[in-house]
Short mmCIF file of C-alpha atoms in Angstrom, two decimals:
data_model
loop_
_atom_site.label_atom_id
_atom_site.label_comp_id
_atom_site.label_asym_id
_atom_site.label_seq_id
_atom_site.Cartn_x
_atom_site.Cartn_y
_atom_site.Cartn_z
CA MET A 25 17.16 -3.25 -1.72
CA GLU A 26 15.62 -6.00 -3.81
CA ILE A 27 12.05 -7.71 -3.41
CA SER A 28 9.94 -10.46 -4.19
CA ALA A 29 7.21 -8.62 -6.07
CA ARG A 30 7.54 -9.11 -9.87
CA ASN A 31 6.37 -6.11 -10.97
CA VAL A 32 8.76 -2.81 -10.10
CA PHE A 33 8.13 0.22 -12.40
CA THR A 34 9.94 3.37 -11.49
CA GLY A 35 8.20 6.91 -12.35
CA THR A 36 6.97 10.35 -10.99
CA ILE A 37 4.43 11.61 -8.40
CA LYS A 38 1.34 13.28 -10.61
CA SER A 39 -0.87 13.71 -7.50
CA ILE A 40 -1.56 12.94 -3.89
CA SER A 41 -4.66 13.19 -2.38
CA TYR A 42 -5.23 12.91 1.47
CA GLY A 43 -8.05 11.02 3.54
CA GLU A 44 -8.15 10.80 7.25
CA ILE A 45 -5.93 7.17 7.06
CA LEU A 46 -5.33 6.91 3.62
CA ALA A 47 -3.15 8.68 0.63
CA GLU A 48 -4.64 8.13 -2.81
CA VAL A 49 -1.27 8.70 -5.09
CA VAL A 50 -1.32 8.71 -8.71
CA ILE A 51 2.01 7.69 -10.34
CA GLU A 52 3.44 8.46 -14.06
CA LEU A 53 5.61 6.22 -15.58
CA PRO A 54 7.68 6.86 -18.59
CA GLY A 55 5.40 6.70 -21.69
CA GLY A 56 2.60 8.30 -20.19
CA LEU A 57 1.17 5.05 -18.09
CA GLU A 58 -0.51 6.44 -15.11
CA ILE A 59 -0.85 3.86 -11.64
CA THR A 60 -2.91 4.53 -8.58
CA SER A 61 -1.85 3.47 -5.41
CA LEU A 62 -3.62 3.46 -2.06
CA ILE A 63 -1.37 3.51 0.65
CA THR A 64 -1.71 4.42 4.37
CA LYS A 65 -1.34 8.36 5.10
CA SER A 66 1.41 8.30 7.59
CA SER A 67 3.35 5.79 5.06
CA ALA A 68 3.10 8.83 2.58
CA GLU A 69 4.08 11.38 5.28
CA ARG A 70 6.98 9.18 6.47
CA MET A 71 8.13 9.06 3.10
CA LYS A 72 7.95 12.64 2.14
CA LEU A 73 5.89 11.97 -0.66
CA THR A 74 5.07 14.81 -2.69
CA GLU A 75 4.15 15.65 -6.35
CA GLY A 76 7.50 15.35 -8.34
CA THR A 77 8.70 12.92 -6.11
CA GLY A 78 10.61 10.01 -8.08
CA VAL A 79 9.31 6.49 -6.95
CA SER A 80 9.22 2.66 -7.67
CA THR A 81 5.73 0.96 -7.74
CA VAL A 82 5.65 -2.36 -6.24
CA ILE A 83 3.14 -5.03 -7.62
CA LYS A 84 2.88 -8.65 -6.59
CA ALA A 85 1.95 -10.48 -9.66
CA SER A 86 -0.55 -12.44 -7.82
CA ASN A 87 -2.32 -9.27 -7.12
CA VAL A 88 -2.33 -8.66 -11.51
CA MET A 89 -5.30 -10.04 -12.95
CA VAL A 90 -6.02 -10.59 -16.91
CA ALA A 91 -9.13 -9.93 -18.76
CA THR A 92 -10.29 -10.35 -22.15
CA ASP A 93 -12.89 -8.47 -24.25
CA MET B 25 -17.66 -4.45 -18.36
CA GLU B 26 -16.41 -1.50 -16.18
CA ILE B 27 -14.59 -2.54 -12.85
CA SER B 28 -13.80 -0.92 -9.86
CA ALA B 29 -10.01 -1.51 -9.83
CA ARG B 30 -8.24 1.62 -10.77
CA ASN B 31 -5.57 0.25 -12.95
CA VAL B 32 -6.50 -1.41 -16.07
CA PHE B 33 -3.80 -1.43 -19.02
CA THR B 34 -4.13 -2.99 -22.46
CA GLY B 35 -1.64 -5.01 -24.02
CA THR B 36 -0.72 -8.35 -25.12
CA ILE B 37 0.55 -11.55 -23.91
CA LYS B 38 4.40 -11.98 -24.46
CA SER B 39 4.75 -15.70 -22.58
CA ILE B 40 2.55 -17.99 -20.75
CA SER B 41 3.83 -20.66 -18.70
CA TYR B 42 2.23 -23.63 -16.61
CA GLY B 43 2.48 -25.11 -13.25
CA GLU B 44 -0.22 -27.31 -12.20
CA ILE B 45 -2.06 -25.44 -10.42
CA LEU B 46 -0.99 -21.56 -11.58
CA ALA B 47 0.05 -19.85 -15.10
CA GLU B 48 2.50 -17.03 -15.34
CA VAL B 49 1.61 -14.80 -17.90
CA VAL B 50 3.91 -11.81 -19.03
CA ILE B 51 1.97 -9.15 -20.55
CA GLU B 52 3.62 -6.58 -22.60
CA LEU B 53 2.20 -2.84 -22.63
CA PRO B 54 2.30 -0.27 -25.11
CA GLY B 55 5.72 1.60 -24.65
CA GLY B 56 7.58 -2.01 -23.94
CA LEU B 57 6.55 -2.22 -20.16
CA GLU B 58 6.13 -5.86 -19.16
CA ILE B 59 3.96 -6.90 -16.28
CA THR B 60 3.61 -10.35 -14.72
CA SER B 61 0.61 -11.60 -13.63
CA LEU B 62 0.29 -15.30 -11.97
CA ILE B 63 -3.52 -16.72 -12.63
CA THR B 64 -4.79 -19.87 -11.94
CA LYS B 65 -4.21 -22.41 -15.19
CA SER B 66 -7.92 -23.15 -15.38
CA SER B 67 -8.48 -19.45 -15.93
CA ALA B 68 -5.83 -18.83 -18.13
CA GLU B 69 -7.36 -22.16 -20.08
CA ARG B 70 -10.94 -21.15 -19.90
CA MET B 71 -9.79 -17.58 -21.41
CA LYS B 72 -7.99 -19.68 -23.97
CA LEU B 73 -4.82 -17.23 -23.37
CA THR B 74 -1.96 -17.80 -25.83
CA GLU B 75 1.23 -15.78 -26.66
CA GLY B 76 -0.13 -12.55 -28.64
CA THR B 77 -3.72 -12.30 -27.26
CA GLY B 78 -4.76 -8.92 -26.78
CA VAL B 79 -5.62 -8.53 -22.94
CA SER B 80 -6.28 -5.87 -20.09
CA THR B 81 -4.31 -6.02 -16.69
CA VAL B 82 -6.28 -5.53 -13.74
CA ILE B 83 -4.81 -4.31 -10.63
CA LYS B 84 -6.50 -2.86 -7.63
CA ALA B 85 -5.20 0.58 -6.07
CA SER B 86 -4.85 -0.96 -2.41
CA ASN B 87 -2.24 -3.54 -4.21
CA VAL B 88 0.52 -0.89 -4.98
CA MET B 89 2.92 -0.09 -3.08
CA VAL B 90 5.38 3.04 -3.42
CA ALA B 91 9.15 2.44 -2.60
CA THR B 92 12.06 5.43 -2.62
CA ASP B 93 15.63 5.14 -2.97
CA MET C 10 14.73 1.78 -0.30
CA GLU C 11 11.84 2.70 1.69
CA ILE C 12 8.52 1.31 0.87
CA SER C 13 4.99 2.36 1.89
CA ALA C 14 4.05 -1.37 3.47
CA ARG C 15 4.12 -0.81 7.22
CA ASN C 16 5.35 -3.94 8.31
CA VAL C 17 9.06 -4.64 7.24
CA PHE C 18 10.92 -7.15 9.75
CA THR C 19 14.14 -8.15 9.43
CA GLY C 20 15.17 -12.30 10.00
CA THR C 21 16.54 -15.30 8.65
CA ILE C 22 15.56 -17.79 6.30
CA LYS C 23 14.59 -20.91 8.22
CA SER C 24 13.81 -23.43 4.80
CA ILE C 25 12.82 -22.89 1.30
CA SER C 26 10.70 -25.36 -0.75
CA TYR C 27 9.80 -25.17 -4.14
CA GLY C 28 7.15 -26.21 -6.72
CA GLU C 29 6.87 -25.61 -10.51
CA ILE C 30 5.73 -21.96 -10.02
CA LEU C 31 5.93 -21.09 -6.16
CA ALA C 32 8.47 -20.92 -3.92
CA GLU C 33 7.13 -21.43 -0.04
CA VAL C 34 9.71 -19.56 2.16
CA VAL C 35 9.91 -19.76 6.04
CA ILE C 36 11.64 -16.85 7.92
CA GLU C 37 12.72 -16.73 11.43
CA LEU C 38 12.56 -13.56 13.13
CA PRO C 39 14.59 -12.58 16.18
CA GLY C 40 12.76 -13.88 19.44
CA GLY C 41 11.67 -17.16 17.72
CA LEU C 42 8.81 -15.97 15.43
CA GLU C 43 8.31 -17.64 11.99
CA ILE C 44 6.78 -16.27 9.08
CA THR C 45 5.99 -18.06 5.89
CA SER C 46 5.91 -16.25 2.48
CA LEU C 47 4.84 -17.69 -0.85
CA ILE C 48 6.61 -15.99 -3.51
CA THR C 49 7.34 -17.08 -7.32
CA LYS C 50 10.36 -19.79 -7.68
CA SER C 51 11.62 -17.17 -10.48
CA SER C 52 12.00 -14.19 -7.83
CA ALA C 53 13.67 -16.65 -5.22
CA GLU C 54 16.32 -17.92 -7.82
CA ARG C 55 16.45 -14.41 -8.96
CA MET C 56 17.54 -13.18 -5.23
CA LYS C 57 19.47 -16.11 -4.74
CA LEU C 58 17.52 -16.73 -1.55
CA THR C 59 18.81 -20.22 0.45
CA GLU C 60 19.04 -21.08 4.11
CA GLY C 61 20.79 -18.55 6.04
CA THR C 62 19.78 -15.56 4.05
CA GLY C 63 18.99 -12.17 5.88
CA VAL C 64 16.34 -11.18 4.35
CA SER C 65 13.27 -8.44 5.25
CA THR C 66 9.58 -9.65 5.47
CA VAL C 67 7.23 -6.83 3.47
CA ILE C 68 3.88 -6.87 4.27
CA LYS C 69 0.82 -4.37 3.57
CA ALA C 70 -0.86 -3.22 7.01
CA SER C 71 -4.63 -3.87 4.51
CA ASN C 72 -3.21 -7.31 4.34
CA VAL C 73 -3.18 -7.86 8.17
CA MET C 74 -6.53 -9.12 9.81
CA VAL C 75 -7.42 -9.40 13.14
CA ALA C 76 -8.94 -11.99 15.02
CA THR C 77 -10.43 -12.40 18.74
CA ASP C 78 -11.23 -15.67 20.59
CA MET D 3 -11.07 -21.90 14.84
CA GLU D 4 -8.43 -22.81 12.25
CA ILE D 5 -7.77 -21.10 9.18
CA SER D 6 -5.82 -21.53 5.88
CA ALA D 7 -3.70 -18.35 6.68
CA ARG D 8 -0.15 -19.69 7.43
CA ASN D 9 0.75 -16.89 9.87
CA VAL D 10 -1.67 -16.54 12.78
CA PHE D 11 0.60 -14.72 15.91
CA THR D 12 -1.13 -13.63 19.43
CA GLY D 13 -0.70 -10.16 20.86
CA THR D 14 -1.98 -7.37 22.45
CA ILE D 15 -3.45 -4.24 20.73
CA LYS D 16 -1.33 -1.79 21.71
CA SER D 17 -3.40 1.78 19.74
CA ILE D 18 -5.98 1.87 17.83
CA SER D 19 -7.37 4.86 15.65
CA TYR D 20 -10.51 5.78 13.32
CA GLY D 21 -10.70 7.39 9.99
CA GLU D 22 -14.51 7.59 8.80
CA ILE D 23 -14.25 3.78 7.35
CA LEU D 24 -11.26 2.10 8.43
CA ALA D 25 -9.37 1.54 11.49
CA GLU D 26 -5.76 1.39 12.11
CA VAL D 27 -4.90 -0.83 14.61
CA VAL D 28 -0.96 -1.63 16.03
CA ILE D 29 -0.94 -4.97 17.69
CA GLU D 30 2.41 -5.73 20.18
CA LEU D 31 3.53 -9.19 19.64
CA PRO D 32 5.62 -10.91 22.55
CA GLY D 33 8.94 -10.18 22.12
CA GLY D 34 7.90 -6.42 21.27
CA LEU D 35 7.58 -6.51 17.52
CA GLU D 36 4.69 -4.53 16.40
CA ILE D 37 2.22 -5.15 13.32
CA THR D 38 0.10 -2.49 12.08
CA SER D 39 -3.17 -3.69 10.53
CA LEU D 40 -6.02 -1.66 8.56
CA ILE D 41 -9.49 -3.22 8.95
CA THR D 42 -12.65 -1.47 8.70
CA LYS D 43 -14.05 0.52 11.47
CA SER D 44 -17.52 -1.65 11.86
CA SER D 45 -15.11 -4.56 12.14
CA ALA D 46 -13.19 -2.95 14.74
CA GLU D 47 -16.38 -2.01 17.04
CA ARG D 48 -18.20 -5.18 16.07
CA MET D 49 -15.20 -6.99 17.49
CA LYS D 50 -15.14 -4.66 20.70
CA LEU D 51 -11.57 -3.81 20.12
CA THR D 52 -9.76 -1.34 22.55
CA GLU D 53 -5.98 -0.89 23.63
CA GLY D 54 -5.08 -3.68 25.62
CA THR D 55 -7.53 -6.44 23.95
CA GLY D 56 -5.90 -9.76 23.44
CA VAL D 57 -6.07 -10.60 19.67
CA SER D 58 -4.48 -12.62 16.78
CA THR D 59 -2.96 -10.93 13.75
CA VAL D 60 -3.74 -12.98 10.54
CA ILE D 61 -1.90 -12.88 7.27
CA LYS D 62 -1.91 -15.20 4.22
CA ALA D 63 1.60 -16.48 3.22
CA SER D 64 0.89 -14.90 -0.62
CA ASN D 65 0.64 -11.42 1.11
CA VAL D 66 4.33 -11.75 2.50
CA MET D 67 7.07 -10.16 0.40
CA VAL D 68 10.69 -10.98 0.61
CA ALA D 69 13.10 -8.40 0.26
CA THR D 70 17.05 -8.33 0.56
CA ASP D 71 19.84 -5.28 0.92
CA MET E 10 -13.33 -16.82 16.84
CA GLU E 11 -14.35 -13.44 15.38
CA ILE E 12 -12.20 -11.71 12.48
CA SER E 13 -12.10 -8.80 10.89
CA ALA E 14 -12.81 -9.87 7.70
CA ARG E 15 -16.37 -8.70 6.62
CA ASN E 16 -17.30 -11.98 4.70
CA VAL E 17 -17.72 -15.32 6.13
CA PHE E 18 -19.87 -17.65 4.87
CA THR E 19 -20.69 -21.28 5.86
CA GLY E 20 -20.52 -23.99 3.14
CA THR E 21 -19.20 -27.33 2.17
CA ILE E 22 -16.36 -28.66 0.18
CA LYS E 23 -17.33 -29.75 -3.41
CA SER E 24 -13.97 -30.42 -4.66
CA ILE E 25 -10.46 -30.14 -3.35
CA SER E 26 -7.03 -30.81 -6.21
CA TYR E 27 -3.89 -30.59 -5.33
CA GLY E 28 -0.29 -29.10 -7.03
CA GLU E 29 3.04 -29.38 -5.42
CA ILE E 30 2.57 -26.35 -3.21
CA LEU E 31 -1.23 -24.99 -3.81
CA ALA E 32 -4.32 -26.52 -3.52
CA GLU E 33 -7.74 -25.38 -5.34
CA VAL E 34 -10.61 -26.07 -3.02
CA VAL E 35 -14.14 -25.37 -4.34
CA ILE E 36 -16.61 -24.71 -1.55
CA GLU E 37 -20.49 -25.01 -2.14
CA LEU E 38 -22.72 -22.19 -0.21
CA PRO E 39 -26.25 -22.50 0.59
CA GLY E 40 -28.38 -21.53 -2.51
CA GLY E 41 -25.79 -23.28 -4.68
CA LEU E 42 -23.16 -20.76 -5.14
CA GLU E 43 -19.59 -22.08 -5.49
CA ILE E 44 -16.71 -19.97 -4.20
CA THR E 45 -13.26 -20.86 -5.24
CA SER E 46 -10.39 -21.07 -2.73
CA LEU E 47 -6.64 -21.27 -3.46
CA ILE E 48 -4.99 -21.80 -0.24
CA THR E 49 -1.28 -23.85 0.56
CA LYS E 50 -1.28 -27.63 0.42
CA SER E 51 -0.04 -27.91 3.70
CA SER E 52 -2.70 -25.71 5.32
CA ALA E 53 -5.32 -27.77 3.36
CA GLU E 54 -3.67 -30.74 4.84
CA ARG E 55 -2.95 -29.38 8.64
CA MET E 56 -7.09 -28.48 8.44
CA LYS E 57 -7.66 -32.30 7.17
CA LEU E 58 -9.61 -30.83 4.35
CA THR E 59 -11.87 -33.40 2.38
CA GLU E 60 -14.72 -33.58 0.08
CA GLY E 61 -17.72 -32.96 2.62
CA THR E 62 -16.22 -31.02 5.37
CA GLY E 63 -18.11 -28.16 6.55
CA VAL E 64 -15.85 -25.26 6.33
CA SER E 65 -16.24 -21.07 6.10
CA THR E 66 -14.88 -18.63 3.54
CA VAL E 67 -13.23 -15.72 4.85
CA ILE E 68 -12.99 -12.58 2.36
CA LYS E 69 -11.70 -9.13 3.63
CA ALA E 70 -14.02 -6.62 2.11
CA SER E 71 -10.76 -4.62 0.33
CA ASN E 72 -10.26 -7.93 -1.81
CA VAL E 73 -13.97 -7.78 -3.24
CA MET E 74 -14.09 -5.81 -6.66
CA VAL E 75 -17.38 -4.52 -8.20
CA ALA E 76 -17.94 -4.74 -12.01
CA THR E 77 -20.67 -3.42 -14.05
CA ASP E 78 -21.78 -4.57 -17.40
CA MET F 20 -15.47 -9.11 -20.71
CA GLU F 21 -13.74 -12.33 -19.09
CA ILE F 22 -11.60 -11.77 -16.05
CA SER F 23 -8.97 -14.50 -14.58
CA ALA F 24 -10.44 -14.09 -11.23
CA ARG F 25 -12.52 -17.01 -10.58
CA ASN F 26 -15.37 -15.78 -8.53
CA VAL F 27 -17.54 -13.60 -10.30
CA PHE F 28 -21.26 -13.14 -8.58
CA THR F 29 -24.03 -11.04 -9.94
CA GLY F 30 -26.36 -9.07 -7.28
CA THR F 31 -27.63 -6.09 -6.48
CA ILE F 32 -26.22 -2.95 -4.53
CA LYS F 33 -28.18 -3.00 -0.87
CA SER F 34 -26.37 0.26 0.50
CA ILE F 35 -23.41 2.49 -0.18
CA SER F 36 -21.60 4.74 2.13
CA TYR F 37 -18.88 6.84 1.78
CA GLY F 38 -15.60 8.06 3.39
CA GLU F 39 -13.64 11.02 2.00
CA ILE F 40 -11.27 7.93 -0.53
CA LEU F 41 -13.29 4.82 0.29
CA ALA F 42 -16.75 3.75 -0.67
CA GLU F 43 -18.21 0.70 1.54
CA VAL F 44 -20.50 -1.38 -0.89
CA VAL F 45 -22.71 -4.21 0.32
CA ILE F 46 -24.02 -6.29 -2.43
CA GLU F 47 -26.89 -8.76 -2.06
CA LEU F 48 -26.46 -11.77 -3.79
CA PRO F 49 -29.46 -14.21 -5.07
CA GLY F 50 -30.52 -16.28 -2.38
CA GLY F 51 -29.67 -13.25 0.33
CA LEU F 52 -26.18 -13.63 0.76
CA GLU F 53 -24.52 -10.33 1.48
CA ILE F 54 -21.11 -9.71 0.30
CA THR F 55 -19.41 -6.45 1.50
CA SER F 56 -16.43 -4.46 -0.82
CA LEU F 57 -14.16 -1.65 -0.26
CA ILE F 58 -13.50 0.38 -3.49
CA THR F 59 -12.31 3.73 -3.99
CA LYS F 60 -14.90 6.80 -3.91
CA SER F 61 -13.67 7.91 -7.31
CA SER F 62 -14.56 4.26 -8.81
CA ALA F 63 -18.24 4.27 -7.08
CA GLU F 64 -18.53 7.97 -8.59
CA ARG F 65 -17.03 6.76 -11.91
CA MET F 66 -19.20 3.70 -12.15
CA LYS F 67 -22.39 5.61 -10.56
CA LEU F 68 -23.21 3.14 -8.16
CA THR F 69 -26.47 3.50 -6.39
CA GLU F 70 -28.53 1.54 -4.40
CA GLY F 71 -30.49 -1.08 -6.73
CA THR F 72 -28.02 -1.14 -9.44
CA GLY F 73 -27.07 -4.57 -10.76
CA VAL F 74 -23.27 -5.55 -10.32
CA SER F 75 -20.84 -8.27 -10.35
CA THR F 76 -19.02 -9.36 -7.19
CA VAL F 77 -15.21 -10.40 -8.38
CA ILE F 78 -12.92 -12.23 -6.29
CA LYS F 79 -9.60 -13.55 -6.97
CA ALA F 80 -9.55 -17.44 -5.55
CA SER F 81 -6.02 -16.77 -3.92
CA ASN F 82 -7.92 -14.01 -1.75
CA VAL F 83 -10.65 -16.62 -0.29
CA MET F 84 -9.39 -18.05 3.00
CA VAL F 85 -10.98 -21.43 4.29
CA ALA F 86 -11.69 -21.63 7.98
CA THR F 87 -12.91 -24.72 9.95
CA ASP F 88 -14.57 -24.79 13.64
#
């Protein structure tokens, strides 16, 4: 599957914690970068996400801001 | 400045291209990962962004999706 | 590929129009519903999108608002 | 009321489930398509949303991604 | 019309500038606060937006970040 | 720190309420306008946000919709 989002990075789930509706997923990318994702709990369960699962993080370019010091 | 967005990564601007209203900015992170950002042209000009500028990319966790093959 | 976004609908591209940085894509779903998507021009070109292409529209649940009269 | 979001679809609430802060609302559109929305619990209560309520789903074009197999 | 977005503020259009696909709209709120919105050009035309038009700005709570110095 | 988001408004935290994963923060701006933000609980704790804390609200222009009656 190809997706219009410009930022697709492969990594591995480092941790996953659940609320009633949401799941907070921390994904480790090659080189040690960690990205935090907030998805619905039912999606995390549907996709059988657990620590160690190989995943891609998908981020639209319009959702990436730029900051300078 | 600290921001509630969970994903703040430092990098360097690799390229920047302009439309009439938008600017497409490619940022290279340590380790070679490249993130594409879409911001308004006037923000890019206000912040004097050019190739080589040191920046941070800022991404809300709720804007990061997870995909599996 | 499975994605955490809860709303994935298959359809066909009805029209696509380009600006300098963006592409406006109208997708027709079964039953005649039309969804408009705004993606980057380079994504549309990378994915070789044209009228008649079979696609899926992908929408995070947190980006769907509800309104009442 | 008219809104700049390009995707406004009328439908009926099929189900609504609550967490502490969020509400997950499934809306059935004519033709059987189901859209899942994530809004705040207090908005769902303010708007008195229940199963069977007639609503519109509102989605910005820039929040609709396109994917191909 | 009532909408699930938590932040709805009335104001007046101060300026509007067009690209090929987008329109950048600056809205002045009571008390002098100015909010910039980026919508599609066709929405701006559909809604006949011009300087002086009375409008509401609509912002989902999940799209509001918090920063501290 | 400068950020590409076009809408940065200073204010004071009026209230903050927690779920398991999220925090709902109401910020009062000069002139009495109140903006509601939804951030992760861990960000609110990391930033030591409490009632009375001076903050900025940060909103991308592309996340601001316009509505007319």
